[in-house]
Every structure is written in C-alpha cells, then in structure tokens.
Protein backbone atom coordinates (compact mmCIF):
# COMPACT_ATOMS: atom_id res chain seq x y z
CA MET A 1 97.69 81.96 76.66
CA PRO A 2 100.54 83.43 78.69
CA SER A 3 101.73 86.88 77.78
CA ASP A 4 104.64 85.42 75.83
CA CYS A 5 104.53 87.48 72.65
CA LEU A 6 107.37 87.19 70.16
CA TRP A 7 107.13 90.80 69.09
CA HIS A 8 107.82 92.05 72.60
CA GLU A 9 111.19 90.26 72.68
CA SER A 10 112.86 92.37 70.02
CA THR A 11 111.27 95.82 70.45
CA PRO A 12 112.61 99.00 71.95
CA PRO A 13 110.04 100.01 74.62
CA PRO A 14 107.49 102.66 73.69
CA PRO A 15 107.44 105.82 75.84
CA THR A 16 106.65 104.89 79.42
CA GLY A 17 103.84 107.43 79.58
CA GLY A 18 104.28 107.97 83.32
CA GLY A 19 103.29 111.63 83.24
CA GLN A 20 100.55 113.12 85.37
CA ILE A 21 97.15 113.81 83.90
CA PRO A 22 96.86 117.49 83.10
CA GLU A 23 93.82 119.28 84.54
CA ARG A 24 92.94 120.68 81.12
CA ALA A 25 93.70 119.93 77.50
CA ASP A 26 92.10 120.53 74.13
CA VAL A 27 91.59 116.80 73.49
CA ALA A 28 91.70 113.57 75.47
CA VAL A 29 92.27 110.28 73.68
CA VAL A 30 91.26 107.09 75.48
CA GLY A 31 93.31 104.16 74.17
CA GLY A 32 97.04 104.02 73.43
CA GLY A 33 97.22 101.75 70.42
CA TYR A 34 97.66 102.58 66.75
CA THR A 35 94.46 104.60 66.51
CA GLY A 36 94.98 106.64 69.66
CA LEU A 37 98.68 107.38 69.13
CA ALA A 38 98.14 108.31 65.47
CA ALA A 39 95.36 110.69 66.51
CA ALA A 40 97.59 112.18 69.24
CA ARG A 41 100.49 112.66 66.84
CA ALA A 42 98.28 114.48 64.31
CA LEU A 43 96.77 116.71 66.96
CA ALA A 44 100.07 117.59 68.61
CA ARG A 45 101.70 118.33 65.25
CA ALA A 46 98.85 120.77 64.62
CA GLY A 47 99.51 122.56 67.91
CA VAL A 48 96.53 121.07 69.75
CA SER A 49 97.14 120.04 73.38
CA VAL A 50 96.28 116.36 73.70
CA ALA A 51 96.58 113.72 76.46
CA VAL A 52 96.37 109.96 75.81
CA LEU A 53 94.96 107.80 78.61
CA GLU A 54 95.93 104.11 78.34
CA LYS A 55 94.85 101.60 81.01
CA GLU A 56 98.03 99.46 80.60
CA SER A 57 101.24 100.12 78.70
CA LEU A 58 101.10 101.72 75.28
CA GLY A 59 100.07 99.16 72.66
CA ALA A 60 99.36 96.48 75.26
CA GLY A 61 96.41 95.24 73.23
CA ALA A 62 96.15 94.25 69.61
CA SER A 63 98.63 96.86 68.35
CA THR A 64 101.63 94.84 69.56
CA ARG A 65 100.04 91.39 69.51
CA ASN A 66 98.77 91.02 65.93
CA GLY A 67 100.38 89.08 63.12
CA GLY A 68 101.87 92.11 61.43
CA PHE A 69 99.76 91.82 58.24
CA VAL A 70 99.13 95.00 56.20
CA LEU A 71 96.26 94.20 53.87
CA PRO A 72 94.19 96.03 51.23
CA GLY A 73 90.46 95.65 51.29
CA PHE A 74 88.34 94.55 54.26
CA GLN A 75 87.34 91.42 56.12
CA LEU A 76 84.00 91.60 54.25
CA ASP A 77 84.18 90.18 50.74
CA MET A 78 84.06 92.95 48.13
CA ALA A 79 81.26 91.24 46.19
CA VAL A 80 79.10 91.35 49.31
CA LEU A 81 80.03 94.99 49.84
CA VAL A 82 78.96 95.82 46.27
CA GLN A 83 75.71 93.99 46.78
CA ARG A 84 75.00 95.97 49.94
CA LEU A 85 76.17 99.44 48.97
CA GLY A 86 76.58 99.53 45.20
CA LEU A 87 79.73 99.85 43.12
CA ASP A 88 80.46 103.57 43.58
CA ARG A 89 80.33 103.54 47.40
CA SER A 90 82.32 100.30 47.46
CA ARG A 91 84.99 101.85 45.29
CA ALA A 92 85.28 104.82 47.67
CA LEU A 93 85.63 102.43 50.64
CA TYR A 94 88.23 100.35 48.83
CA GLN A 95 90.19 103.51 48.11
CA ASP A 96 90.17 104.17 51.87
CA SER A 97 91.95 100.81 52.36
CA LEU A 98 94.58 101.69 49.74
CA ALA A 99 95.03 105.17 51.24
CA SER A 100 95.61 103.58 54.62
CA ILE A 101 98.54 101.55 53.26
CA ASP A 102 100.01 104.57 51.48
CA PHE A 103 99.70 106.57 54.70
CA LEU A 104 101.37 103.87 56.75
CA LYS A 105 104.32 103.69 54.36
CA ALA A 106 104.69 107.47 54.39
CA LEU A 107 104.51 107.60 58.20
CA ILE A 108 107.14 104.92 58.60
CA GLY A 109 109.43 106.83 56.24
CA ALA A 110 108.76 110.28 57.71
CA GLU A 111 109.35 109.13 61.33
CA CYS A 112 112.23 106.72 60.39
CA ILE A 113 110.51 103.83 62.21
CA ASP A 114 112.60 100.64 62.07
CA CYS A 115 109.78 98.09 61.82
CA ASP A 116 110.76 95.68 59.01
CA PHE A 117 108.07 96.94 56.64
CA ASP A 118 108.09 94.94 53.40
CA GLN A 119 105.47 95.10 50.67
CA GLY A 120 106.06 91.69 49.15
CA GLY A 121 102.40 90.79 48.65
CA HIS A 122 99.62 88.78 50.34
CA ILE A 123 98.39 85.40 49.22
CA THR A 124 94.93 84.04 50.02
CA VAL A 125 95.01 80.25 49.55
CA ALA A 126 92.16 77.85 48.73
CA GLU A 127 91.77 74.34 50.12
CA SER A 128 89.03 73.21 47.71
CA PRO A 129 87.77 73.82 44.15
CA ARG A 130 84.80 75.70 45.59
CA GLN A 131 87.06 78.10 47.51
CA TYR A 132 89.24 78.48 44.40
CA ARG A 133 86.26 79.47 42.30
CA ALA A 134 85.41 82.08 44.89
CA LEU A 135 88.97 83.45 44.71
CA ALA A 136 88.71 83.59 40.91
CA ALA A 137 85.51 85.58 41.12
CA SER A 138 87.07 87.91 43.66
CA SER A 139 90.13 88.48 41.46
CA HIS A 140 87.95 89.28 38.45
CA LEU A 141 85.87 91.77 40.42
CA LEU A 142 88.87 93.50 41.99
CA ASN A 143 90.78 93.77 38.70
CA THR A 144 87.88 94.87 36.48
CA SER A 145 85.90 97.08 38.85
CA PHE A 146 88.41 98.34 41.43
CA GLY A 147 91.58 98.80 39.43
CA ALA A 148 93.50 96.16 41.35
CA ALA A 149 96.27 93.99 39.95
CA THR A 150 95.67 90.68 41.66
CA THR A 151 96.95 87.41 40.17
CA LEU A 152 95.15 84.10 40.32
CA LEU A 153 97.58 81.28 41.10
CA GLY A 154 97.06 77.69 39.97
CA GLU A 155 97.96 74.71 42.09
CA ARG A 156 101.55 74.50 40.87
CA GLU A 157 102.15 78.25 41.31
CA THR A 158 100.64 78.13 44.77
CA ARG A 159 102.87 75.21 45.72
CA HIS A 160 105.91 77.20 44.63
CA ALA A 161 104.75 80.13 46.83
CA VAL A 162 103.54 78.15 49.85
CA GLY A 163 105.34 74.92 50.69
CA SER A 164 102.30 72.87 51.66
CA PRO A 165 100.40 70.15 49.75
CA ARG A 166 97.11 71.38 51.20
CA TYR A 167 96.21 74.13 48.73
CA CYS A 168 94.80 73.86 45.24
CA GLY A 169 95.24 77.54 44.29
CA GLY A 170 95.60 81.07 45.54
CA LEU A 171 95.19 84.77 44.94
CA LEU A 172 98.18 87.12 45.09
CA ASP A 173 97.57 90.79 45.91
CA PRO A 174 100.85 92.67 45.42
CA LEU A 175 99.77 95.47 47.74
CA GLY A 176 99.83 93.26 50.85
CA ALA A 177 102.76 93.81 53.23
CA ARG A 178 104.24 92.73 56.52
CA VAL A 179 105.51 94.72 59.45
CA HIS A 180 106.92 94.19 62.93
CA PRO A 181 103.78 95.35 64.80
CA ALA A 182 105.39 96.19 68.14
CA ARG A 183 108.23 98.19 66.61
CA LEU A 184 105.68 100.12 64.58
CA LEU A 185 103.76 100.89 67.81
CA SER A 186 106.89 101.94 69.63
CA GLY A 187 107.93 104.24 66.82
CA LEU A 188 104.48 105.77 66.63
CA GLY A 189 104.45 106.35 70.39
CA HIS A 190 107.79 108.14 70.28
CA ALA A 191 106.60 110.22 67.31
CA ALA A 192 103.49 111.32 69.26
CA ALA A 193 105.61 112.18 72.30
CA ILE A 194 108.13 114.15 70.26
CA ALA A 195 105.27 116.06 68.64
CA GLY A 196 104.16 117.14 72.12
CA ALA A 197 101.38 114.70 73.15
CA THR A 198 101.09 113.84 76.82
CA LEU A 199 101.06 110.05 77.23
CA VAL A 200 99.62 108.67 80.48
CA THR A 201 99.73 104.89 81.03
CA ASP A 202 98.37 102.57 83.76
CA THR A 203 95.31 104.80 83.91
CA ILE A 204 91.76 103.52 83.57
CA ALA A 205 89.24 105.99 82.17
CA THR A 206 86.13 105.38 84.26
CA ARG A 207 83.46 107.78 83.06
CA PHE A 208 82.87 111.06 81.30
CA ARG A 209 80.33 113.85 81.67
CA ARG A 210 79.51 117.12 80.00
CA ARG A 211 80.30 120.42 81.76
CA GLY A 212 78.91 123.19 79.58
CA SER A 213 80.68 123.02 76.25
CA ARG A 214 83.48 120.88 77.63
CA THR A 215 83.85 117.25 78.71
CA VAL A 216 85.23 115.99 82.01
CA VAL A 217 86.93 112.60 81.81
CA GLU A 218 87.42 110.86 85.15
CA SER A 219 90.04 108.14 85.62
CA SER A 220 91.82 106.07 88.21
CA ARG A 221 94.49 108.78 88.40
CA GLY A 222 92.46 111.91 88.39
CA ARG A 223 90.34 113.86 85.94
CA ILE A 224 90.86 116.01 82.89
CA GLU A 225 88.61 118.63 81.29
CA VAL A 226 88.73 118.82 77.46
CA ASP A 227 86.97 120.29 74.43
CA GLN A 228 86.93 116.99 72.59
CA LEU A 229 87.09 113.30 73.47
CA ILE A 230 88.28 110.57 71.12
CA LEU A 231 87.76 106.86 71.90
CA ALA A 232 90.34 104.47 70.44
CA THR A 233 89.70 101.31 72.48
CA ASN A 234 88.50 98.98 69.67
CA GLY A 235 88.52 95.33 70.83
CA TYR A 236 89.23 96.44 74.41
CA SER A 237 86.21 98.71 74.75
CA GLY A 238 84.72 98.45 78.24
CA PRO A 239 81.89 100.14 80.10
CA PHE A 240 83.38 103.64 79.69
CA HIS A 241 81.14 104.24 76.64
CA PRO A 242 78.26 101.70 76.53
CA GLY A 243 77.20 102.75 73.04
CA LEU A 244 80.61 101.87 71.55
CA ARG A 245 80.80 98.67 73.59
CA ARG A 246 77.51 97.48 72.08
CA ARG A 247 78.88 97.89 68.59
CA ILE A 248 82.26 96.10 68.78
CA VAL A 249 82.69 92.47 69.83
CA PRO A 250 86.14 91.35 71.08
CA ILE A 251 87.09 88.05 69.47
CA GLY A 252 90.25 86.25 70.58
CA SER A 253 92.91 85.57 67.99
CA HIS A 254 95.73 83.25 68.99
CA ILE A 255 99.25 82.98 67.63
CA VAL A 256 102.23 80.68 68.04
CA ALA A 257 105.79 81.08 66.79
CA THR A 258 108.28 78.31 66.24
CA ALA A 259 111.99 78.26 67.11
CA PRO A 260 114.11 79.89 64.40
CA LEU A 261 114.07 77.80 61.24
CA SER A 262 117.06 77.00 59.07
CA ASN A 263 117.40 79.08 55.96
CA SER A 264 116.49 76.10 53.79
CA LEU A 265 113.35 75.21 55.81
CA ALA A 266 112.12 78.82 55.89
CA ALA A 267 112.66 79.02 52.13
CA GLU A 268 110.78 75.75 51.63
CA ILE A 269 107.74 76.96 53.58
CA LEU A 270 107.45 80.48 52.23
CA PRO A 271 110.09 81.03 49.54
CA GLY A 272 108.79 84.48 48.66
CA GLY A 273 108.49 85.63 52.27
CA ARG A 274 104.89 86.78 51.70
CA VAL A 275 102.10 86.91 54.23
CA VAL A 276 99.44 84.22 53.73
CA SER A 277 95.93 83.50 54.95
CA ASP A 278 93.42 80.89 53.91
CA SER A 279 89.87 81.17 52.64
CA ARG A 280 88.14 79.67 55.68
CA ASN A 281 85.72 81.53 57.89
CA LEU A 282 87.83 80.28 60.83
CA LEU A 283 90.94 81.25 59.08
CA HIS A 284 94.60 80.51 59.58
CA TYR A 285 97.28 83.09 58.77
CA PHE A 286 101.05 82.75 58.73
CA ARG A 287 104.31 84.43 57.81
CA ILE A 288 108.03 84.26 58.50
CA SER A 289 109.34 86.62 61.18
CA PRO A 290 112.54 88.64 60.75
CA ASP A 291 114.44 86.01 62.73
CA ARG A 292 113.06 83.16 60.53
CA ARG A 293 110.36 81.80 62.79
CA LEU A 294 107.01 80.70 61.41
CA VAL A 295 104.36 82.88 62.97
CA PHE A 296 101.08 80.98 62.76
CA GLY A 297 97.72 82.30 63.94
CA GLY A 298 94.00 81.68 63.86
CA ARG A 299 90.72 81.52 65.69
CA ALA A 300 91.71 78.49 67.76
CA SER A 301 88.53 78.42 69.82
CA PHE A 302 85.39 80.48 70.40
CA MET A 303 84.91 78.86 73.77
CA ARG A 304 86.94 79.33 76.93
CA ALA A 305 90.02 77.15 76.76
CA SER A 306 93.25 76.85 78.67
CA PRO A 307 96.47 78.33 77.27
CA ALA A 308 97.85 74.82 76.82
CA ARG A 309 94.76 73.76 74.87
CA LEU A 310 94.93 76.81 72.56
CA ARG A 311 98.62 76.23 71.95
CA ALA A 312 97.99 72.55 71.14
CA ILE A 313 95.22 73.37 68.69
CA LEU A 314 97.40 75.81 66.75
CA GLN A 315 100.38 73.47 66.78
CA ARG A 316 98.23 70.67 65.41
CA ASP A 317 96.79 72.91 62.67
CA MET A 318 100.27 74.20 61.81
CA THR A 319 101.76 70.73 61.39
CA ASP A 320 98.72 69.62 59.37
CA ILE A 321 99.52 72.36 56.92
CA PHE A 322 103.31 72.05 57.15
CA PRO A 323 104.25 68.46 58.06
CA GLN A 324 107.90 69.44 57.75
CA LEU A 325 107.49 71.41 60.99
CA SER A 326 106.51 68.40 63.11
CA ASN A 327 109.87 68.57 64.90
CA SER A 328 109.99 72.34 65.25
CA PRO A 329 109.22 73.37 68.82
CA ILE A 330 106.85 76.22 69.68
CA GLU A 331 108.76 78.89 71.61
CA PHE A 332 106.11 81.63 71.84
CA ALA A 333 102.36 81.58 72.22
CA TRP A 334 100.08 84.55 72.84
CA SER A 335 96.58 85.98 72.31
CA GLY A 336 94.84 89.26 71.64
CA ASN A 337 91.42 90.70 70.90
CA VAL A 338 90.25 91.51 67.42
CA GLY A 339 87.43 94.05 67.29
CA PHE A 340 84.54 92.82 65.09
CA THR A 341 81.44 94.72 64.04
CA ARG A 342 78.03 93.54 62.97
CA ASP A 343 78.66 94.49 59.32
CA HIS A 344 82.28 93.30 59.36
CA MET A 345 83.50 96.78 58.37
CA PRO A 346 85.62 99.42 60.15
CA HIS A 347 83.97 102.61 61.35
CA ALA A 348 84.90 106.16 62.28
CA GLY A 349 82.87 109.14 63.36
CA ARG A 350 80.58 109.92 66.26
CA VAL A 351 78.74 107.43 68.48
CA ASP A 352 76.30 109.18 70.82
CA GLY A 353 78.17 112.39 70.20
CA ILE A 354 81.70 111.07 70.90
CA LEU A 355 84.37 110.69 68.19
CA CYS A 356 85.72 107.17 67.80
CA ALA A 357 87.21 104.68 65.38
CA GLY A 358 87.40 100.89 65.53
CA GLY A 359 86.01 97.59 64.38
CA TYR A 360 88.85 96.73 62.04
CA CYS A 361 87.99 93.01 61.96
CA GLY A 362 91.59 91.85 61.55
CA HIS A 363 92.59 94.49 59.02
CA GLY A 364 93.66 97.13 61.50
CA VAL A 365 97.42 97.72 61.21
CA ALA A 366 97.11 100.25 58.39
CA MET A 367 93.45 101.23 58.79
CA ALA A 368 93.69 101.92 62.54
CA THR A 369 96.74 104.16 62.04
CA TYR A 370 95.10 105.95 59.12
CA LEU A 371 91.76 106.53 60.80
CA GLY A 372 93.48 107.74 63.97
CA ASP A 373 95.44 110.28 61.97
CA ARG A 374 92.30 111.41 60.14
CA LEU A 375 90.38 111.79 63.39
CA GLY A 376 93.20 113.98 64.70
CA GLN A 377 93.24 116.11 61.57
CA HIS A 378 89.46 116.38 61.63
CA VAL A 379 89.50 117.77 65.15
CA ALA A 380 92.49 120.03 64.55
CA SER A 381 91.52 121.60 61.26
CA GLY A 382 88.22 120.19 59.99
CA VAL A 383 89.70 117.76 57.45
CA PRO A 384 86.83 115.55 56.27
CA LEU A 385 86.74 111.99 57.54
CA PRO A 386 87.20 109.13 55.02
CA ALA A 387 84.35 107.26 53.32
CA VAL A 388 84.05 104.69 56.09
CA ALA A 389 82.72 107.51 58.35
CA ALA A 390 79.54 107.56 56.22
CA LEU A 391 78.73 103.97 57.07
CA ASP A 392 76.01 103.31 59.64
CA PHE A 393 77.60 101.84 62.76
CA PRO A 394 75.05 99.19 63.75
CA LEU A 395 74.31 98.03 67.27
CA ILE A 396 74.58 94.27 67.91
CA PRO A 397 71.20 92.92 69.08
CA LEU A 398 71.07 91.41 72.58
CA TYR A 399 74.68 92.34 73.22
CA ASN A 400 75.91 94.47 76.09
CA GLY A 401 79.55 93.57 76.47
CA HIS A 402 79.28 89.81 77.11
CA PRO A 403 79.65 87.91 73.78
CA TRP A 404 77.48 84.96 74.81
CA PHE A 405 76.81 84.10 71.19
CA LEU A 406 80.42 83.40 70.14
CA PRO A 407 80.28 79.58 70.64
CA LEU A 408 77.15 79.51 68.46
CA ALA A 409 78.86 81.68 65.83
CA GLY A 410 81.92 79.40 65.94
CA GLY A 411 79.77 76.33 65.27
CA TRP A 412 78.04 78.08 62.38
CA TYR A 413 81.32 79.08 60.77
CA ARG A 414 82.74 75.58 61.17
CA PHE A 415 79.68 74.27 59.36
CA ARG A 416 80.18 76.76 56.56
CA ASP A 417 83.85 75.79 56.27
CA TRP A 418 82.79 72.15 56.03
CA LEU A 419 80.33 73.02 53.25
CA SER A 420 83.08 74.85 51.30
CA GLN A 421 85.27 71.73 51.06
C-alpha cells in the first residue's frame, strides 16, 4: 500500500536525527523505534553516551504504523502458555505485560507526551459459539489464576459495545488502552534527545566486528566503536545480524481509515470508544481515531498483492462487519511489518552475544517501550531483565530471511478459522 498513514498526518515530527556518527560511544543502538528510543533514553538519563542508528526516519517502521492498541497479555493464548511453561512462569510473564502498560503510562506522564492515551478497555469478540466458549475459558483462567478482572459479555452486551450484528459475545479486559502511535514515538524521540542521546537517521548499519573488548559498527555513514551494541530492529531485521534475522519473521499488517464519521455513526459503531479485535487467527482489529475515523486493520493477505487489492480486501471485510459504513470512503491505507517469533512470544536478552529485544507479535506498543527501557537500565546499572529474557529464543527452521512459508501458513490459519465457525 502507499505510504499514506493516518497517524503521520497529525503528528509533530520526531527529532530529525541528522547528526554525525560519533567515532566512539559507550553504546550503539541499531533501530529507532519504540525499543531503540526507550533504550537510548534510559541510557542517556543514566549518563551513558549512546548513539541510535536508524536506516530511515525515526519510527518509520511499525512504531508509527500500528493500530495504537495497548494490550495486556500476549499473542499466545494464556492457556497454551500455562501448558508449555507451567502456572508460576506464566504468571511472571503475564506480570511483565502488566508492568509494560504501567511503565508506558508513567512514561507518557513523566515526559508530558500528548498522544491521546486512554485506558478504556479492550474487547475480544467472538463470531461463533465455539469462539465464545474459548473466550469464556480464557476469562475464567485469567480471573482465577492471574488476578485479572475480565468480563464475559453476552450477545446483547456485545451488541451494545460493538455496533455489528456479526458477534455472539465478547471478552472485556479493562486494562486495554489506545494511543496515537506516531505521537507517542515523536514524544519518546524528543525525550531521548533531551536526555542526551545522539540520534542518527538515514543510516544503514551494515556489519559489526569485535575489536578487543569493544565492538565496531560500520554503517553507510561511517563507523562507531562502542562497549555495547543493542539491536532494536524487530520486524525490520535484515542481514546485519543473521542470528536475529532467523528468529523473527516480518508479517505484513494492513490498515485502512475511513473519512471522519458523524458523531452519531461513530457512537453507533463503538459507543464506548474501546479498541476491539476478533478471535480469528487471521484477525481483524478496529478502533475510532481521535478525529472520529474508523481505523480497521488485519492480515489482508499472506501473498504478494497490489496496494489496490489489499485496500479492497480490507474495505470489503470492514463493510461486512459494519454494513452502515458502505457509503463511507476510505481516505487512508497503509501497511507495516509485525515481528513474529516461532513461539509467538516477545524476547529480550542476548543472541550470539548481542543484546536485543523484539518479536512482539502485534503486542508491541507497551512491551517494546518497556523492554527497551529495561535493556538500557540493564546496560547502565545492571538492572535485571524481565521474565521474558529467560525464555529460549528459538530459531525458525529453514528460514534465513525470506518467509517462503507464509502463504502456506495463511492457508492453514484460514482453515482453522473455518473450523472455528
């Protein structure tokens, strides 16, 4: 899709990052999204010299192109997580997700970032009785074993919360929130710059090598010698670090936004203004923007498709869910990469000796910011990394940067969605 992102239209620009690469610094961070900028802010605030290298503009990837959902939990269902790791480890991981939201709220307040943060809740909706039973089981597990306060919604309650005849029930998690993602990124970039981080944009990190106890990072604009290197490239990881690239698959997520809706139509579609996603493997997610547009996203295609085709798929799906929008034109359409891992969990720690964080699987707004901050604090003062750092970060078999298997995975997930009806 064309680079026609709604969030870019109403956002003060982040720092330009046009500075020269210093010859030396304590830390280099590759990647100027939420993770990289949060790490740089934490390091600079601790008095550590840090330079961020970003191949485009700050936040050019998923950090300014996502739907602006702030969600507790993970992409992986908690019941599956408990089955894999046991209840105690799963509780520690779930607490990481809650800590990430608390951290994000505190950061926005401390830095006075104007980003429309609102913790009005997140609803997961079900299209079939089978999906609804799965939501009921999830609600029971979260409330009884994880201390959550989710609410199971019946068909009538769901219809009051989401103005579509398509859903037979839903699950409300009051901790879910929404944010203007690009304004958040811009504010975080300015906070890192004010703290003293050097931000260098339009710079491609090409390779790194050890020189004694230090690391030399080479780039398209020169080289820098550092004590520590942090990788924060997530769904945009390239050949710079092959080990990380083999662990994170970039999957395209596509979004459209309508023309501004009338007050009455916006209230009919989402009267509570919450963020919503469905229970499908090939999910849809939607919300109302600050200027009353419906922002509607999903995995429109796992195969190569033209921008017009992707836009048409999402518009068709949107009007299937909300027939009342059949006459509402699409004014914005854009795409971005979501970083997925083999185990569908985020990761932080060392890969082949290099610190990194990524693989947020669509739950990255809070978690990426939180893990970036914790990486920075870990380097600056030895603060322990969160529980996700103890997870094994698995390689993806037969994968070396080209996700040849995505069309097959898309077909499998469509089949599973069909079975769940």
